[in-house]
Tab-separated table of C-alpha atoms in Angstrom:
chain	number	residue	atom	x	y	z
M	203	UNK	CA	-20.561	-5.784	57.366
M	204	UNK	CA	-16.905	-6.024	56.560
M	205	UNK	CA	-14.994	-5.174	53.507
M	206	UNK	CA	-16.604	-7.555	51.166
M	207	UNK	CA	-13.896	-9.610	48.761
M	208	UNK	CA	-16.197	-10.172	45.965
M	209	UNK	CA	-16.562	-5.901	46.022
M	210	UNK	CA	-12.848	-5.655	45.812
M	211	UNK	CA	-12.848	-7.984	42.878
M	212	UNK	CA	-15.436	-6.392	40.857
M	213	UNK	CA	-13.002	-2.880	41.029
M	214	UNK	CA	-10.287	-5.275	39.348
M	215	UNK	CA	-12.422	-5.782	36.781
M	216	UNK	CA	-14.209	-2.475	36.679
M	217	UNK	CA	-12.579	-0.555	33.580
M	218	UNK	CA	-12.280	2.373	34.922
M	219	UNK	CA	-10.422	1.916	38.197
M	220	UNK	CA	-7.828	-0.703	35.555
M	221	UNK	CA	-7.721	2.406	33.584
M	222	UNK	CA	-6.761	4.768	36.937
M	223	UNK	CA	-4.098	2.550	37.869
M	224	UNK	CA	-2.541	2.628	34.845
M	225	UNK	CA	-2.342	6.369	34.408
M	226	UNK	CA	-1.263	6.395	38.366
M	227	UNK	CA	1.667	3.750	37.219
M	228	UNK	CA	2.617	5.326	33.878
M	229	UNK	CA	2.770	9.060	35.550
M	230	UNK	CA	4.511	7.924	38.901
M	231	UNK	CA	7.018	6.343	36.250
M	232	UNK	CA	7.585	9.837	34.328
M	233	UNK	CA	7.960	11.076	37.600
M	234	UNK	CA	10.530	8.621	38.898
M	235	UNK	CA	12.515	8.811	35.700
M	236	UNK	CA	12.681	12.329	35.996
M	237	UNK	CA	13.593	12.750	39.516
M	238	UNK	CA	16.450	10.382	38.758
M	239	UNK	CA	14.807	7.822	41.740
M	240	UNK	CA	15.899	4.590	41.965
M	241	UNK	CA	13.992	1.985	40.306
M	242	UNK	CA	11.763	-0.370	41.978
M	243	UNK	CA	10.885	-3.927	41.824
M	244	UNK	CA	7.421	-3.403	39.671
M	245	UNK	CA	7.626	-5.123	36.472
M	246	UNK	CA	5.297	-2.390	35.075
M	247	UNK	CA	6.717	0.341	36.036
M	248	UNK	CA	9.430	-0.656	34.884
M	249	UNK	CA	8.229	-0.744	31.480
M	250	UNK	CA	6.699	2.308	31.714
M	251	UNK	CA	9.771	3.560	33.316
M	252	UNK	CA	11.934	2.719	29.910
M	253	UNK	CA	8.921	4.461	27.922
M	254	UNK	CA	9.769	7.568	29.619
M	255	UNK	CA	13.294	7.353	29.437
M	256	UNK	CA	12.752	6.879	25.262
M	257	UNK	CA	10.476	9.307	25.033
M	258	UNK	CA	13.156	11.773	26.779
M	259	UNK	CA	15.846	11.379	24.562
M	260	UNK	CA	16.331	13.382	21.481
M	261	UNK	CA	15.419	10.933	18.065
M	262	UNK	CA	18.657	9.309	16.963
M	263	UNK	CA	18.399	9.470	12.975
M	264	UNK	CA	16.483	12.624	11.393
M	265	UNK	CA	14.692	12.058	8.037
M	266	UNK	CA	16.556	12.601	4.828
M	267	UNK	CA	15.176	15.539	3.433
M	268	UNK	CA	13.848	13.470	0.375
M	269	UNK	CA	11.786	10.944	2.685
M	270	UNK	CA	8.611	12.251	1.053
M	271	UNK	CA	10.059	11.637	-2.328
M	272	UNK	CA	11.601	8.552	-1.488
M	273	UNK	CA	8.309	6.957	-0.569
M	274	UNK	CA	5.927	7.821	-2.790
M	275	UNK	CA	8.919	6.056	-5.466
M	276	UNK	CA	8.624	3.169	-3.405
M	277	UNK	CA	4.886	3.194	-3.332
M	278	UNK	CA	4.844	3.739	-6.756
M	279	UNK	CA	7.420	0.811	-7.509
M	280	UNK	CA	5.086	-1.084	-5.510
M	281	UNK	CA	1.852	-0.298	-7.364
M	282	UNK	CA	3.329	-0.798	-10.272
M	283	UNK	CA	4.464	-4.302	-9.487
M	284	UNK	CA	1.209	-5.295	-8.590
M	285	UNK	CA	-0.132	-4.327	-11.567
M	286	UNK	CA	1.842	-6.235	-13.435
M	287	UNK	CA	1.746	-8.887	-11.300
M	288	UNK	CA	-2.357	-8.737	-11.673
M	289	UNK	CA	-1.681	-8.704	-16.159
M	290	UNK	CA	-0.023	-11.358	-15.658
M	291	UNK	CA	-2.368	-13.794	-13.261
M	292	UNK	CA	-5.155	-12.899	-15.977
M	293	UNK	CA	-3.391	-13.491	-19.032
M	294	UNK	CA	-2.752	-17.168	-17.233
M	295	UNK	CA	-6.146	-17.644	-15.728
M	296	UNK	CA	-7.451	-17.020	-19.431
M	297	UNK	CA	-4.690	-19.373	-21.205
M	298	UNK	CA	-6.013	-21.617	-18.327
M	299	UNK	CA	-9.873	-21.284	-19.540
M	300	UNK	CA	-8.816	-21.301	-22.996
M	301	UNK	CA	-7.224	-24.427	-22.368
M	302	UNK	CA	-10.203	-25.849	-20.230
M	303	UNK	CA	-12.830	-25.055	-22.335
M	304	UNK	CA	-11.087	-27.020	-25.732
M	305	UNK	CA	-10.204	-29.861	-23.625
M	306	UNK	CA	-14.025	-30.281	-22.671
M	307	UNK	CA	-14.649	-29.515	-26.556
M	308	UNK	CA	-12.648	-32.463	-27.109
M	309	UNK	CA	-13.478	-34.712	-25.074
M	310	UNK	CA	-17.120	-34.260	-25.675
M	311	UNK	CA	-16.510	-34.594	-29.458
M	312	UNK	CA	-14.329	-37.708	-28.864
M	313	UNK	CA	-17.434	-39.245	-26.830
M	314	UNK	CA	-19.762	-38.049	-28.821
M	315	UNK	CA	-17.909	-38.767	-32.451
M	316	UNK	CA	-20.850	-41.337	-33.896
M	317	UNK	CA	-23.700	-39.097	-33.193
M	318	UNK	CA	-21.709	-36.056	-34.278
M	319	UNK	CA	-20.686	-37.422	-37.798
M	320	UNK	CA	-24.094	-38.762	-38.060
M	321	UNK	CA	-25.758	-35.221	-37.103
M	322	UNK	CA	-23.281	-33.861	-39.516
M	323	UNK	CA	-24.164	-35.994	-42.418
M	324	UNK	CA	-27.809	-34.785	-42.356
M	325	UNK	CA	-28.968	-33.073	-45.142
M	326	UNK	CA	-30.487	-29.895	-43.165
M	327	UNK	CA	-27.157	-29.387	-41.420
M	328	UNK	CA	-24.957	-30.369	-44.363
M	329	UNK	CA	-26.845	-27.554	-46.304
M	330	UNK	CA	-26.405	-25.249	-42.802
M	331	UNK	CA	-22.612	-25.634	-42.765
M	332	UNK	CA	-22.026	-25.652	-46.772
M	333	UNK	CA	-23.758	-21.919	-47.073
M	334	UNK	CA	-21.881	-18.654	-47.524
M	335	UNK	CA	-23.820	-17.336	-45.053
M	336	UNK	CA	-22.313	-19.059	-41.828
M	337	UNK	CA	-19.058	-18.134	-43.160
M	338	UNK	CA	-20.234	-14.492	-43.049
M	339	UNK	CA	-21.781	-14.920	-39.296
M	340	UNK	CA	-18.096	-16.460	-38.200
M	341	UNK	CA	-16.212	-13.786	-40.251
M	342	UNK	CA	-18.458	-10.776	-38.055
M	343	UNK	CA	-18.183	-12.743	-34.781
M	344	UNK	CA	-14.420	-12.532	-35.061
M	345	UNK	CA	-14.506	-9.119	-35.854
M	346	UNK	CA	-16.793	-8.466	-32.751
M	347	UNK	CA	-14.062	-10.723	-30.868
M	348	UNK	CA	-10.987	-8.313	-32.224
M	349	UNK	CA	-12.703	-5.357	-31.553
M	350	UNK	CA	-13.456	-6.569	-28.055
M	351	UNK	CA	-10.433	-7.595	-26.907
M	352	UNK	CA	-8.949	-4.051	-28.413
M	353	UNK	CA	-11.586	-2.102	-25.994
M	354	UNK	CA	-10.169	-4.381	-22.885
M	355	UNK	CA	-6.724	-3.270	-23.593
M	356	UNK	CA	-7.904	0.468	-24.188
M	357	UNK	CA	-9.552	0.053	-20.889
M	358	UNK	CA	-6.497	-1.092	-18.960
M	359	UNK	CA	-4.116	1.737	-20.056
């Protein structure tokens, strides 16, 4: 049987052979380049022709000697920044909440005014809100709140 097309195309596609040909192109390039030949016409050998010619030369710029330094600055400028940059987008996403959250409190309390005052004006609740005792219950939940908000700070330092 003769040479079968649909063969031919599956060693196109074969990764092997495409991987072959490419080391055959980039090494006859090196070659070329180093030989001094004269370039020809294929547009990838070509490229792999100015590869080789790049990787030839000596490097133009050497590194200051305080590259090291230099980055690990930048890096830390960087880090820094973000941090920063983080503080802030919480402090606003809390204002935001903050902000949020009493709106809802008053709108609800607008809506709701009648059956508040009314709920209010009850004697169980009007005895509730007139006793020392939720005074003392809001004075230790805003200590628990200062003392909170003190541990998140220790926590970010």
């Amino acid at each position: 049987m003769p040479d079968d097309p649909k063969a031919e195309a599956r060693d196109d596609l074969d990764a092997d052979a495409v991987h072959a040909r490419e080391w055959r192109l980039q090494e006859g390039a090196r070659a070329a380049h180093r030989q001094c030949d004269p370039p020809d016409g294929d547009a990838r050998a070509l490229r792999y022709r100015l590869i080789a010619r790049a990787l030839d030369r000596e490097p133009q710029d050497s590194l200051p000697s305080n590259f090291a330094y230099a980055q690990a600055q930048r890096i830390a400028a960087l880090v820094a920044e973000r941090r920063r940059a983080d503080a802030r987008f919480i402090r606003r996403l809390r204002w935001a909440f903050a902000l949020g959250y009493g709106g809802a409190i008053a709108v609800a309390a607008l809506v709701f005014r009648d059956e508040l005052s009314a709920w209010l004006a009850a004697p169980a609740v009007a005895g509730v809100l007139g006793s020392p005792w939720l005074l003392a219950g809001l004075g230790c939940a805003a200590i628990v709140s200062v003392l909170q908000v003190g541990a998140w700070r220790g926590m970010r330092r």
